[in-house]
Amino acid sequence: MLKSFKKRSAYLLIALCGVLGIASGGTLAGAEAGPAAYNYSFWGDTAASPAAYQATALINGENLKIGAFKDPSDIQVTANQIYVLDSGNNRVVVLNSQFKLVHIIDSFVREGKKDTFKNPQGLFVTNDKHVYVADTGNLRVVHLNPDDKLAGIIENPKSELLQAGFKFQPVRIAVDKARRIYAMAAGVFDGLMEFSADGTFTSFMGANRVSFSPVDYFWKMVSTKAQRSQMVMFTPTEFTNLDINDEDFIYVTNGQESDNVKKLNAQGNDILRKEGYFPPEGDIRYTPADGPSRIIDIDVADSEIFSILDSKRGRIFTYNGDGYLMYVFGGLGNQMGEFKSPAAIERIGDDFLVLDQALGEITVFQTTDYGRTLNDAVRSYYNGDEERSFQLFQKTINMNANLEFAYDGIGKALLRKGEYAEAMKYFKQSKDQPYYSKAFLLYRKQVLRKYFPALMTTILILAICAFLLKKIRKIKGGKKLVSTQQRAG
Amino acid sequence: MSPLSRELVKYPLYLIVHPFNGFWDLKYERSRKINLLTSVAILFLLILTSIMKNEYSGFLVHLANPDDMNSLLEILYVVVPVLFWCAANWSLTTLMDGEGKFVDIFTSTCFALIPLILVNFPWIWLSNVISLQETSFYHFSGSFAILWCMFLLFVGNMTVHQFTPSKTIGTILLTVVAMGFMAFLCLLFFSLLQQIVAFVSTIYQELVLRS
């Protein structure tokens, strides 16, 4: 009996150990799920945040059975098809939304002869599946029909704006709905090259401004001509990438010190809203040795949401249309969800595709519950669905109380509802002074309207009382005076 | 109100609107003990104002990171500049034939700070009931208080040392430079002191761990 009890307790002990082991193992697995997600607070501190995205799949040439990707440099998504520009193999690989191979474009017929790409760097696919390839090695842009027939070619553009002997080396391209082509070419500092639909060069647009410090100016002034000729030329920086949104606004990125994301209007002016706590340029806390983020790709989604890719630390930053940082994910490393040398990002629906150039693979990221809620909240706020965005932002805050701009969304919904005092609290949380002031003015008016009659009545009554009292005193005093006079008399 | 406390409250208010007469009385007519007492009270009120301003000002005029709030430092921010100013001014004016004693300089400086309290104290509460457009009044009155204070400081210095206006301005500018020197020397002194302390404590640790 005693023996069996002992035996049973031993089993119990083993079972208990097992349970404990599973529990601790479970938490360990959770901790290993990827780099910690974060966001920046109003004060510029990193605040922990739940992960908005998780890596779920890897796609590479081997598991598509088409041979490994070699230095792929660009990726495009359109109407449920994914186009991967496999630069090293001079081909475009087309996948469907289930990541199954559809076909490969590696050649086209030009004037009856077979022609191929040579180290192409940029790719753009329009919604009606016209493919544009920046065929960098061949110094041209190739335009293919949906059925892979050649529809046009842009080669050495002619214009008085271009210098003699100009070598057209397109690196990235985008095409708008009117089929105007915007090309980013190597060694061009005047902005994007704009081509009309038939392929003639029309103009440059949206050049970066030259940044020039007073110190440089001073040294230029005091130095001799010979010294000056040895100095660095102050040329505007080149863009690093571009994307175009549904309304044909072009978003460009560049690799300067600051002002690295721009939304260009037709005149080439920057109209990106930067109302967030920090300019939308990736990491704002970094060691001087590491330096700021280097943004090399941008992807514009619906509702003015856009994401940028930092090649220095391999992170993807996503901002809403106002410029508030929504979430950060990714990183450099060897785990799933980390990269070696990320080159391009693209969204397929709400999922992210990140192309790694060195490893030749695509990482697929899918939203977590948190990411989904936040995306929906921002989207419904953008669409003016106040009630829904109010509820969704409430839900996001329950999952991440550090997300300060979400309080702003709630505050604006409350303001619209007329709950001013409550709205003020939320604007205070999100440090939004203009909206706080707006809510406060309405609240003050409300309070005054409520109490002003009572207040005014009291003051008036008191004034009348004081007046009467004075009168009475005067009459009484007068009497006293009279009586003393009488006595004197 | 007892006569003494009336005098304590009334006289500083008289001084800030009639600085020429006020500072003269301060130096030559009034009891030094009461002056010192009032000066300390003014400093204390100024400290109180700056702490409350930091903690209770309206959201629209003052965005404070709760992690950075430190009332002890606020005391230093008030007391250290005043003492620096007095010390620098005293050292300079003894060389430049100023007639003021250190006590005179200290009391006149403290009395000159009254507008800062008088103007800023009510704004701590008012700033909670203003809108963003109305904050310009807040900032205006802040600048006004500072200008007033600077004017009083100027008149006080002039009266205390019996200087001409131009000489006073020169002294004040030199005083600011001297304050810079003093700040530098203090930093140097404290950083050296820190190194010495670190050195001694390291040796002590070595000895304790080896023995």
XYZ file of C-alpha atoms in Angstrom:
700
model
C 0.000 0.000 0.000
C 2.713 2.357 1.057
C 4.797 1.279 -1.902
C 1.990 1.947 -4.359
C 1.447 5.356 -2.798
C 5.112 6.127 -3.217
C 4.943 4.964 -6.785
C 1.910 7.100 -7.437
C 3.546 10.160 -5.936
C 6.574 9.549 -8.127
C 4.312 9.508 -11.194
C 2.674 12.636 -9.946
C 6.051 14.283 -9.572
C 7.053 13.332 -13.096
C 3.762 14.604 -14.460
C 4.176 17.852 -12.562
C 7.682 18.288 -13.946
C 6.311 17.681 -17.415
C 3.624 20.313 -16.996
C 6.135 22.817 -15.674
C 8.486 22.016 -18.511
C 5.797 22.592 -21.118
C 4.793 25.846 -19.481
C 8.309 27.196 -19.348
C 9.086 25.854 -22.817
C 5.981 27.596 -24.098
C 7.062 30.961 -22.781
C 10.543 30.447 -24.157
C 9.158 29.740 -27.574
C 7.123 32.931 -27.315
C 10.193 34.949 -26.463
C 12.024 33.551 -29.456
C 9.285 34.478 -31.881
C 11.319 37.332 -33.319
C 12.877 40.671 -32.474
C 10.981 42.723 -29.922
C 8.538 45.178 -31.431
C 8.593 48.783 -30.348
C 7.228 52.206 -30.992
C 8.366 55.700 -30.105
C 6.631 57.728 -27.433
C 6.019 61.447 -27.691
C 9.215 62.019 -25.709
C 11.287 59.972 -28.126
C 11.666 56.984 -25.834
C 11.210 53.504 -27.173
C 8.075 51.950 -25.797
C 7.432 48.231 -25.949
C 4.660 47.241 -28.271
C 3.022 43.991 -29.275
C 4.179 42.598 -32.597
C 1.950 43.787 -35.408
C 3.326 41.350 -37.969
C 4.784 37.897 -37.861
C 6.818 36.085 -40.453
C 4.834 33.118 -41.674
C 6.508 31.830 -44.814
C 9.636 31.908 -46.927
C 9.618 31.736 -50.697
C 12.715 31.132 -52.731
C 13.659 29.867 -56.147
C 14.335 26.340 -54.943
C 10.911 25.695 -53.529
C 9.367 27.158 -56.670
C 11.569 24.683 -58.626
C 12.924 27.347 -60.970
C 16.452 27.573 -59.615
C 17.633 29.919 -56.915
C 17.012 33.644 -57.223
C 20.210 35.506 -57.894
C 20.428 39.059 -56.561
C 16.717 39.805 -56.954
C 16.276 43.549 -56.639
C 12.629 44.421 -56.953
C 9.196 43.051 -56.347
C 5.769 44.241 -57.448
C 2.266 43.156 -56.601
C -0.804 43.730 -58.682
C -4.270 42.243 -58.758
C -3.303 39.021 -56.977
C -0.100 38.499 -58.891
C 3.403 38.887 -57.593
C 6.213 39.868 -59.927
C 9.764 39.252 -58.750
C 12.611 40.818 -60.661
C 15.356 38.188 -60.578
C 18.169 40.509 -61.700
C 21.047 38.028 -61.623
C 19.129 35.581 -63.814
C 17.737 38.367 -66.034
C 14.135 37.289 -65.654
C 10.826 38.286 -64.150
C 9.122 35.577 -62.129
C 5.352 35.798 -61.854
C 3.600 34.144 -58.911
C -0.041 34.041 -57.942
C -1.345 35.077 -54.551
C -0.857 31.536 -53.227
C 2.845 31.906 -54.100
C 2.647 29.325 -56.879
C 4.551 29.890 -60.094
C 2.470 31.264 -62.970
C 5.127 31.900 -65.547
C 8.545 33.381 -66.195
C 9.347 36.305 -68.488
C 12.958 36.028 -69.598
C 12.818 37.229 -73.167
C 10.660 39.108 -75.662
C 10.568 39.559 -79.392
C 11.906 42.817 -80.779
C 11.778 43.443 -84.521
C 11.502 39.749 -85.162
C 14.480 38.855 -83.001
C 14.644 37.467 -79.507
C 15.837 39.998 -76.984
C 16.700 39.568 -73.305
C 17.300 41.676 -70.208
C 20.684 42.532 -68.823
C 20.940 43.139 -65.089
C 17.534 44.818 -64.747
C 17.105 46.745 -61.477
C 13.588 48.104 -61.430
C 10.156 46.763 -62.139
C 6.691 48.196 -62.308
C 3.422 46.478 -63.113
C 0.266 48.458 -63.761
C -3.134 47.294 -62.573
C -3.942 45.988 -66.067
C -0.756 43.912 -65.963
C 1.447 45.918 -68.268
C 5.016 45.184 -67.193
C 7.709 47.867 -67.219
C 11.285 46.790 -66.625
C 14.181 49.162 -65.988
C 16.690 47.189 -68.029
C 19.706 48.857 -66.495
C 22.448 46.859 -68.234
C 20.942 47.562 -71.660
C 20.329 51.250 -70.803
C 16.605 51.143 -71.557
C 13.123 50.737 -70.175
C 11.168 47.839 -71.617
C 7.386 47.920 -71.697
C 5.616 44.584 -72.172
C 1.941 43.852 -72.776
C -0.018 41.558 -70.438
C 0.723 38.767 -72.962
C 4.483 39.493 -72.765
C 4.631 41.126 -76.227
C 6.848 44.163 -76.566
C 4.749 47.335 -76.414
C 7.454 49.970 -76.277
C 11.035 50.730 -75.455
C 12.663 53.868 -74.093
C 16.267 54.309 -75.119
C 18.696 57.222 -74.880
C 16.213 60.077 -74.440
C 16.889 63.325 -76.292
C 16.298 66.763 -74.844
C 18.118 70.040 -74.355
C 17.687 69.451 -70.623
C 20.078 66.537 -70.870
C 23.793 66.912 -71.246
C 25.520 65.714 -74.389
C 26.768 62.174 -73.928
C 24.182 61.469 -71.243
C 23.968 57.770 -70.464
C 20.425 56.723 -69.539
C 20.737 54.126 -66.773
C 17.271 53.584 -65.311
C 17.240 51.939 -61.882
C 13.671 52.252 -60.610
C 10.457 53.093 -62.395
C 6.835 53.855 -61.714
C 3.948 54.380 -64.092
C 0.792 56.358 -63.414
C -2.715 55.824 -64.727
C -2.108 58.039 -67.746
C 0.870 55.769 -68.532
C 3.381 58.481 -67.901
C 6.604 56.852 -66.861
C 8.731 58.128 -63.992
C 12.249 56.765 -63.969
C 14.966 57.079 -61.402
C 18.262 56.956 -63.261
C 21.756 56.504 -61.903
C 23.812 59.681 -61.780
C 20.836 61.981 -62.270
C 20.544 64.611 -59.566
C 17.777 66.701 -61.103
C 14.977 64.501 -59.867
C 12.814 61.886 -61.488
C 12.819 61.651 -65.278
C 9.321 61.917 -66.617
C 8.369 60.303 -69.918
C 5.095 60.646 -71.737
C 3.064 57.555 -72.632
C 4.774 57.194 -76.015
C 8.208 57.218 -74.382
C 9.474 60.724 -75.105
C 11.298 62.503 -72.333
C 9.320 65.499 -71.072
C 10.952 66.861 -67.921
C 12.541 66.330 -64.573
C 10.472 66.547 -61.422
C 10.909 66.827 -57.668
C 14.642 67.283 -57.303
C 16.091 67.272 -53.810
C 17.319 70.571 -52.496
C 20.973 71.039 -51.864
C 21.656 71.211 -48.164
C 24.358 73.657 -47.404
C 25.585 74.670 -43.984
C 26.923 78.121 -43.060
C 30.226 76.509 -42.057
C 30.696 75.113 -45.547
C 29.830 78.498 -46.950
C 32.463 80.150 -44.790
C 35.182 77.741 -45.908
C 34.201 78.196 -49.508
C 34.539 81.933 -49.069
C 37.991 81.886 -47.541
C 39.524 79.190 -49.717
C 41.383 79.793 -52.941
C 40.157 78.669 -56.330
C 42.574 75.748 -56.383
C 41.384 74.601 -52.965
C 37.789 75.044 -53.976
C 38.204 72.799 -56.982
C 39.299 70.029 -54.630
C 36.267 70.353 -52.397
C 33.238 68.124 -52.485
C 30.660 69.350 -54.958
C 27.347 70.286 -53.458
C 24.957 68.315 -55.586
C 21.500 67.267 -54.514
C 21.232 63.666 -53.438
C 19.752 61.014 -55.635
C 16.537 59.278 -54.752
C 16.747 55.736 -53.487
C 13.313 54.530 -54.530
C 9.839 55.497 -55.554
C 6.273 54.231 -55.498
C 3.004 55.548 -56.780
C -0.351 55.423 -55.008
C -3.927 55.008 -56.245
C -4.325 58.757 -56.701
C -1.130 58.972 -58.797
C 0.911 60.724 -56.151
C 4.525 59.661 -56.276
C 6.280 58.814 -53.029
C 10.066 58.984 -53.147
C 12.750 58.140 -50.635
C 16.311 59.322 -50.457
C 19.381 58.650 -48.395
C 20.174 62.047 -46.921
C 20.522 63.099 -43.317
C 16.869 64.055 -43.026
C 13.738 64.735 -45.049
C 13.972 61.276 -46.545
C 10.397 60.551 -47.521
C 8.485 62.783 -49.876
C 5.095 62.722 -51.480
C 5.287 64.663 -54.705
C 2.413 66.437 -56.347
C 2.294 67.164 -60.064
C 4.572 70.170 -59.631
C 7.157 68.152 -57.773
C 6.498 69.736 -54.379
C 6.553 67.684 -51.209
C 3.044 67.383 -49.785
C 3.589 64.587 -47.272
C 1.839 65.314 -43.976
C 4.328 65.159 -41.140
C 2.155 65.729 -38.107
C 3.427 62.756 -36.169
C 5.632 63.038 -33.120
C 8.682 62.635 -35.338
C 9.296 62.942 -39.059
C 8.546 59.650 -40.829
C 12.127 58.604 -41.419
C 12.672 55.373 -39.531
C 14.590 55.144 -36.291
C 14.953 58.309 -34.275
C 17.097 56.809 -31.528
C 20.412 55.462 -32.670
C 24.040 55.664 -31.659
C 26.150 58.215 -33.530
C 28.292 55.350 -34.790
C 25.317 53.622 -36.419
C 23.716 56.725 -37.822
C 20.146 57.214 -38.996
C 18.142 54.713 -40.996
C 18.927 54.332 -44.650
C 15.645 54.080 -46.459
C 15.787 52.094 -49.646
C 12.221 51.204 -50.479
C 8.752 52.539 -49.932
C 5.383 50.957 -50.385
C 2.187 52.933 -50.392
C -0.977 51.123 -49.386
C -4.574 52.305 -49.273
C -5.776 55.005 -46.831
C -2.468 56.852 -47.213
C -0.668 54.245 -45.121
C 2.904 53.845 -46.257
C 5.807 51.661 -45.215
C 9.511 52.264 -45.590
C 12.359 49.795 -45.513
C 15.559 50.575 -43.625
C 18.501 48.697 -45.099
C 20.845 49.594 -42.251
C 18.926 47.746 -39.563
C 16.548 45.783 -41.766
C 13.406 47.213 -40.213
C 10.109 48.095 -41.813
C 8.398 51.217 -40.479
C 4.754 51.837 -41.267
C 3.117 55.244 -40.948
C -0.414 56.471 -41.347
C -1.334 59.381 -43.608
C -0.677 61.945 -40.874
C 2.828 60.648 -40.345
C 2.294 58.789 -37.065
C 4.388 55.659 -36.654
C 2.059 52.679 -36.506
C 4.409 49.744 -36.062
C 7.904 48.461 -36.657
C 8.964 44.945 -37.488
C 11.849 43.066 -39.055
C 15.555 43.327 -38.336
C 18.875 41.895 -39.406
C 19.708 38.384 -38.289
C 19.367 34.732 -39.021
C 15.942 33.958 -37.668
C 12.791 33.801 -39.656
C 11.489 37.319 -39.992
C 14.977 38.775 -40.130
C 17.064 39.552 -43.194
C 20.574 39.759 -44.433
C 20.259 42.518 -47.004
C 16.642 43.539 -47.551
C 16.082 45.218 -50.913
C 12.382 45.712 -51.485
C 9.024 45.587 -49.756
C 5.578 45.204 -51.161
C 2.130 44.658 -49.727
C -0.292 42.053 -50.886
C -3.504 42.981 -49.164
C -2.432 43.473 -45.580
C 0.448 41.025 -45.804
C 3.982 42.163 -46.395
C 6.517 40.667 -48.768
C 10.133 41.508 -48.058
C 12.739 40.637 -50.642
C 16.195 39.706 -49.410
C 18.787 40.310 -52.092
C 21.680 38.327 -50.617
C 19.652 35.270 -49.626
C 17.438 35.456 -52.694
C 14.256 34.830 -50.781
C 10.976 36.488 -49.985
C 9.698 36.588 -46.424
C 5.947 36.762 -46.005
C 4.632 38.647 -42.984
C 1.068 38.343 -41.810
C -0.788 40.513 -39.350
C -1.276 39.524 -35.762
C -4.534 40.363 -34.047
C -2.987 43.621 -32.885
C -1.741 44.593 -36.337
C -5.092 43.787 -37.898
C -6.998 45.902 -35.388
C -4.637 48.826 -35.814
C -4.784 48.639 -39.611
C -8.562 48.563 -39.528
C -8.710 51.405 -37.036
C -6.507 53.659 -39.155
C -8.430 52.679 -42.262
C -11.863 53.387 -40.810
C -10.611 56.651 -39.384
C -9.342 57.627 -42.834
C -12.676 56.703 -44.358
C -14.517 58.843 -41.846
C -16.195 55.949 -40.065
C -15.901 57.578 -36.648
C -17.898 55.087 -34.646
C -15.985 52.081 -35.908
C -12.594 53.745 -35.588
C -13.515 54.744 -32.037
C -14.211 51.134 -31.126
C -11.146 49.799 -32.936
C -8.814 52.355 -31.397
C -10.230 51.462 -27.975
C -9.396 47.860 -28.742
C -5.859 48.740 -29.856
C -5.253 50.684 -26.672
C -6.377 47.705 -24.658
C -3.667 45.744 -26.419
C -1.031 48.486 -26.345
C -1.522 51.349 -23.923
C 1.698 52.959 -25.207
C 0.258 53.727 -28.633
C -0.197 57.439 -28.118
C -1.655 58.416 -31.455
C -4.535 55.976 -30.954
C -5.769 58.194 -28.125
C -5.982 60.958 -30.690
C -8.340 58.873 -32.798
C -10.563 58.242 -29.797
C -10.438 61.903 -28.832
C -11.504 63.044 -32.280
C -14.421 60.613 -32.282
C -15.501 61.881 -28.853
C -15.160 65.472 -30.010
C -17.447 64.747 -32.931
C -19.909 63.163 -30.503
C -19.904 66.268 -28.336
C -18.275 64.721 -25.279
C -15.787 67.535 -24.908
C -14.484 66.923 -21.400
C -13.808 63.290 -22.196
C -12.177 64.217 -25.508
C -9.840 66.618 -23.711
C -8.531 63.759 -21.589
C -7.666 61.736 -24.661
C -6.020 64.645 -26.467
C -3.924 65.186 -23.380
C -2.833 61.548 -23.595
C -1.819 61.945 -27.223
C -0.216 65.367 -26.566
C -2.325 66.954 -29.282
C -2.437 70.617 -28.301
C -4.446 72.052 -31.225
C -7.240 69.534 -30.796
C -7.122 69.818 -27.025
C -7.632 73.539 -27.432
C -10.511 72.944 -29.827
C -12.235 70.594 -27.397
C -11.483 72.887 -24.482
C -13.048 75.932 -26.182
C -16.237 74.002 -26.832
C -16.225 72.654 -23.298
C -15.697 76.118 -21.853
C -18.577 77.449 -23.888
C -20.762 74.597 -22.682
C -19.913 75.199 -19.035
C -20.364 78.947 -19.306
C -23.690 78.524 -21.047
C -24.800 76.321 -18.187
C -23.688 78.548 -15.317
C -23.623 82.031 -16.807
C -27.296 82.932 -16.038
C -26.992 81.808 -12.420
C -23.646 83.549 -12.032
C -24.874 86.787 -13.549
C -28.065 86.755 -11.472
C -26.096 86.312 -8.258
C -23.746 89.131 -9.132
C -26.644 91.401 -10.031
C -28.525 90.613 -6.828
C -25.401 91.210 -4.770
C -24.831 94.514 -6.514
C -28.400 95.627 -5.851
C -28.083 94.553 -2.231
C -24.855 96.498 -1.834
C -26.453 99.524 -3.426
C -29.472 99.338 -1.156
C -27.325 98.825 1.915
C -25.362 101.912 1.057
C -28.565 103.895 0.659
C -29.960 102.679 3.980
C -26.731 103.542 5.733
C -26.783 106.974 4.223
C -30.331 107.587 5.413
C -29.482 106.301 8.891
C -26.249 108.296 8.969
C -28.179 111.346 7.836
C -30.553 110.870 10.730
C -27.646 110.603 13.125
C -26.189 113.752 11.693
C -29.473 115.498 12.099
C -29.792 114.358 15.706
C -26.276 115.521 16.601
C -26.999 118.851 14.932
C -30.174 119.152 16.908
C -28.329 118.372 20.096
C -25.711 120.904 19.248
C -28.413 123.406 18.525
C -3.144 93.007 9.649
C -0.502 93.940 12.166
C 1.657 96.959 11.344
C 4.731 94.789 10.872
C 3.135 92.379 8.412
C 1.511 95.275 6.617
C 4.930 96.775 6.255
C 6.294 93.412 5.031
C 3.695 93.140 2.286
C 3.164 96.782 1.437
C 6.737 97.890 1.119
C 7.832 95.356 -1.573
C 4.750 96.251 -3.597
C 5.625 99.903 -3.254
C 9.202 99.201 -4.302
C 8.374 97.490 -7.578
C 6.313 100.424 -8.815
C 8.546 103.168 -7.372
C 11.983 101.583 -7.793
C 14.082 104.723 -7.409
C 12.604 105.700 -4.053
C 12.116 102.095 -3.026
C 15.697 100.975 -3.484
C 16.975 104.109 -1.779
C 14.852 103.355 1.261
C 15.940 99.733 1.079
C 19.565 100.667 1.430
C 19.562 103.698 3.674
C 16.313 103.832 5.649
C 15.126 100.372 6.512
C 16.150 97.759 9.040
C 18.614 95.302 7.528
C 17.167 92.405 9.489
C 13.679 92.840 8.082
C 15.094 93.312 4.588
C 16.971 90.034 4.815
C 13.919 88.269 6.150
C 11.788 89.563 3.293
C 14.455 88.640 0.751
C 14.523 85.054 1.912
C 10.741 84.976 1.852
C 10.779 86.268 -1.737
C 13.278 83.604 -2.768
C 11.142 80.957 -1.120
C 8.042 82.193 -2.935
C 9.916 82.217 -6.233
C 10.991 78.623 -5.679
C 7.406 77.713 -4.846
C 6.189 79.462 -7.997
C 8.652 77.690 -10.250
C 7.856 74.284 -8.762
C 4.112 74.841 -9.063
C 4.557 76.183 -12.568
C 6.312 72.981 -13.492
C 3.649 70.763 -11.995
C 0.350 72.582 -12.427
C 0.644 74.740 -15.545
C -1.930 74.154 -18.235
C -1.366 71.463 -20.853
C -1.349 74.028 -23.654
C 1.553 76.070 -22.331
C 3.658 73.488 -20.609
C 4.368 69.985 -21.868
C 6.393 68.306 -19.170
C 7.819 64.856 -19.278
C 6.868 63.359 -15.918
C 10.182 61.515 -15.900
C 12.083 64.798 -15.935
C 10.228 66.543 -13.110
C 12.441 67.241 -10.137
C 11.457 69.773 -7.512
C 14.867 69.670 -5.822
C 16.480 70.780 -9.057
C 13.934 73.588 -9.333
C 15.259 74.935 -6.023
C 18.767 74.904 -7.432
C 17.634 76.612 -10.637
C 16.388 79.551 -8.561
C 18.944 79.762 -5.786
C 22.143 79.133 -7.713
C 21.690 81.910 -10.340
C 20.762 84.423 -7.635
C 23.785 83.565 -5.508
C 26.055 83.522 -8.546
C 24.761 86.907 -9.600
C 25.285 88.388 -6.144
C 28.752 86.937 -5.732
C 29.868 88.012 -9.208
C 28.377 91.456 -8.815
C 29.945 91.926 -5.392
C 33.403 90.837 -6.571
C 33.220 93.180 -9.528
C 31.839 96.237 -7.765
C 34.380 96.091 -4.941
C 36.987 96.558 -7.669
C 34.937 99.219 -9.430
C 34.284 101.498 -6.439
C 30.723 100.379 -5.860
C 29.276 101.436 -2.536
C 27.094 98.382 -1.990
C 27.800 95.730 0.599
C 27.049 92.100 -0.178
C 23.880 92.283 1.912
C 22.673 95.261 -0.080
C 23.300 93.486 -3.340
C 21.513 90.368 -2.139
C 18.446 92.175 -0.822
C 18.142 94.433 -3.864
C 18.437 91.435 -6.187
C 15.759 89.523 -4.300
C 13.395 92.486 -4.247
C 13.876 92.866 -8.000
C 12.533 89.332 -8.476
C 9.086 90.158 -7.092
C 7.440 90.772 -10.502
C 8.292 87.206 -11.526
C 6.218 85.917 -8.621
C 3.419 88.437 -8.960
C 2.917 87.866 -12.679
C 3.623 84.181 -12.968
C 1.792 82.893 -9.938
C -1.753 83.653 -11.112
C -0.909 82.376 -14.601
C -0.326 78.896 -13.220
C -4.075 78.658 -12.722
C -5.136 80.880 -15.592
C -3.128 78.773 -18.039
C -5.494 75.893 -17.310
C -8.494 77.790 -18.622
C -7.138 79.307 -21.822
C -7.223 78.087 -25.399
C -4.302 77.806 -27.775
C -4.961 81.256 -29.262
C -5.003 82.820 -25.819
C -1.616 81.397 -24.872
C -0.013 84.438 -26.493
C -1.217 86.422 -23.465
C 0.531 83.919 -21.244
C 3.783 84.232 -23.131
C 3.456 87.989 -23.323
C 3.012 88.378 -19.588
C 5.954 86.045 -18.993
C 8.206 88.248 -21.110
C 6.746 91.330 -19.473
C 7.629 89.991 -16.030
C 11.170 89.301 -17.120
C 11.597 92.775 -18.587
C 10.198 94.365 -15.444
C 12.522 92.273 -13.323
C 15.496 93.298 -15.432
C 14.573 96.953 -15.099
C 14.334 96.615 -11.307
C 17.657 94.807 -11.228
C 19.179 97.671 -13.147
C 17.729 100.380 -10.900
C 18.590 98.380 -7.774
C 22.181 97.961 -8.849
C 22.472 101.606 -9.754
C 21.080 102.765 -6.410
C 23.008 100.302 -4.295
C 26.381 101.157 -5.815
C 25.620 104.804 -6.601
C 26.707 104.326 -10.202
C 25.797 106.261 -13.302
C 23.382 104.431 -15.667
C 26.059 103.682 -18.259
C 28.433 102.336 -15.649
C 25.642 100.164 -14.271
C 24.990 98.653 -17.675
C 28.706 97.967 -18.071
C 28.862 96.344 -14.645
C 25.844 94.194 -15.356
C 27.346 92.929 -18.611
C 30.644 92.217 -16.868
C 28.736 90.465 -14.083
C 27.178 88.097 -16.609
C 30.639 87.308 -17.966
C 31.919 86.761 -14.440
C 29.004 84.398 -13.781
C 30.117 82.384 -16.781
C 33.625 82.156 -15.364
C 32.282 81.097 -12.005
C 30.132 78.412 -13.559
C 33.154 77.108 -15.419
C 35.315 77.083 -12.286
C 32.576 75.343 -10.307
C 32.200 72.643 -12.943
C 35.959 72.169 -13.016
C 36.133 72.008 -9.246
C 33.313 69.500 -8.912
C 34.566 67.282 -11.673
C 38.041 67.212 -10.101
C 36.499 66.549 -6.715
C 34.527 63.689 -8.225
C 37.721 62.218 -9.659
C 39.522 62.499 -6.347
C 36.641 60.844 -4.530
C 36.544 58.084 -7.120
C 40.287 57.602 -6.797
C 40.200 57.415 -3.011
C 37.264 55.052 -2.999
C 39.006 52.790 -5.537
C 42.117 52.607 -3.366
C 39.958 51.918 -0.340
C 38.205 49.100 -2.180
C 41.517 47.633 -3.282
C 42.823 47.659 0.278
C 39.656 46.137 1.681
C 39.494 43.381 -0.923
C 43.197 42.493 -0.697
C 43.469 42.355 3.089
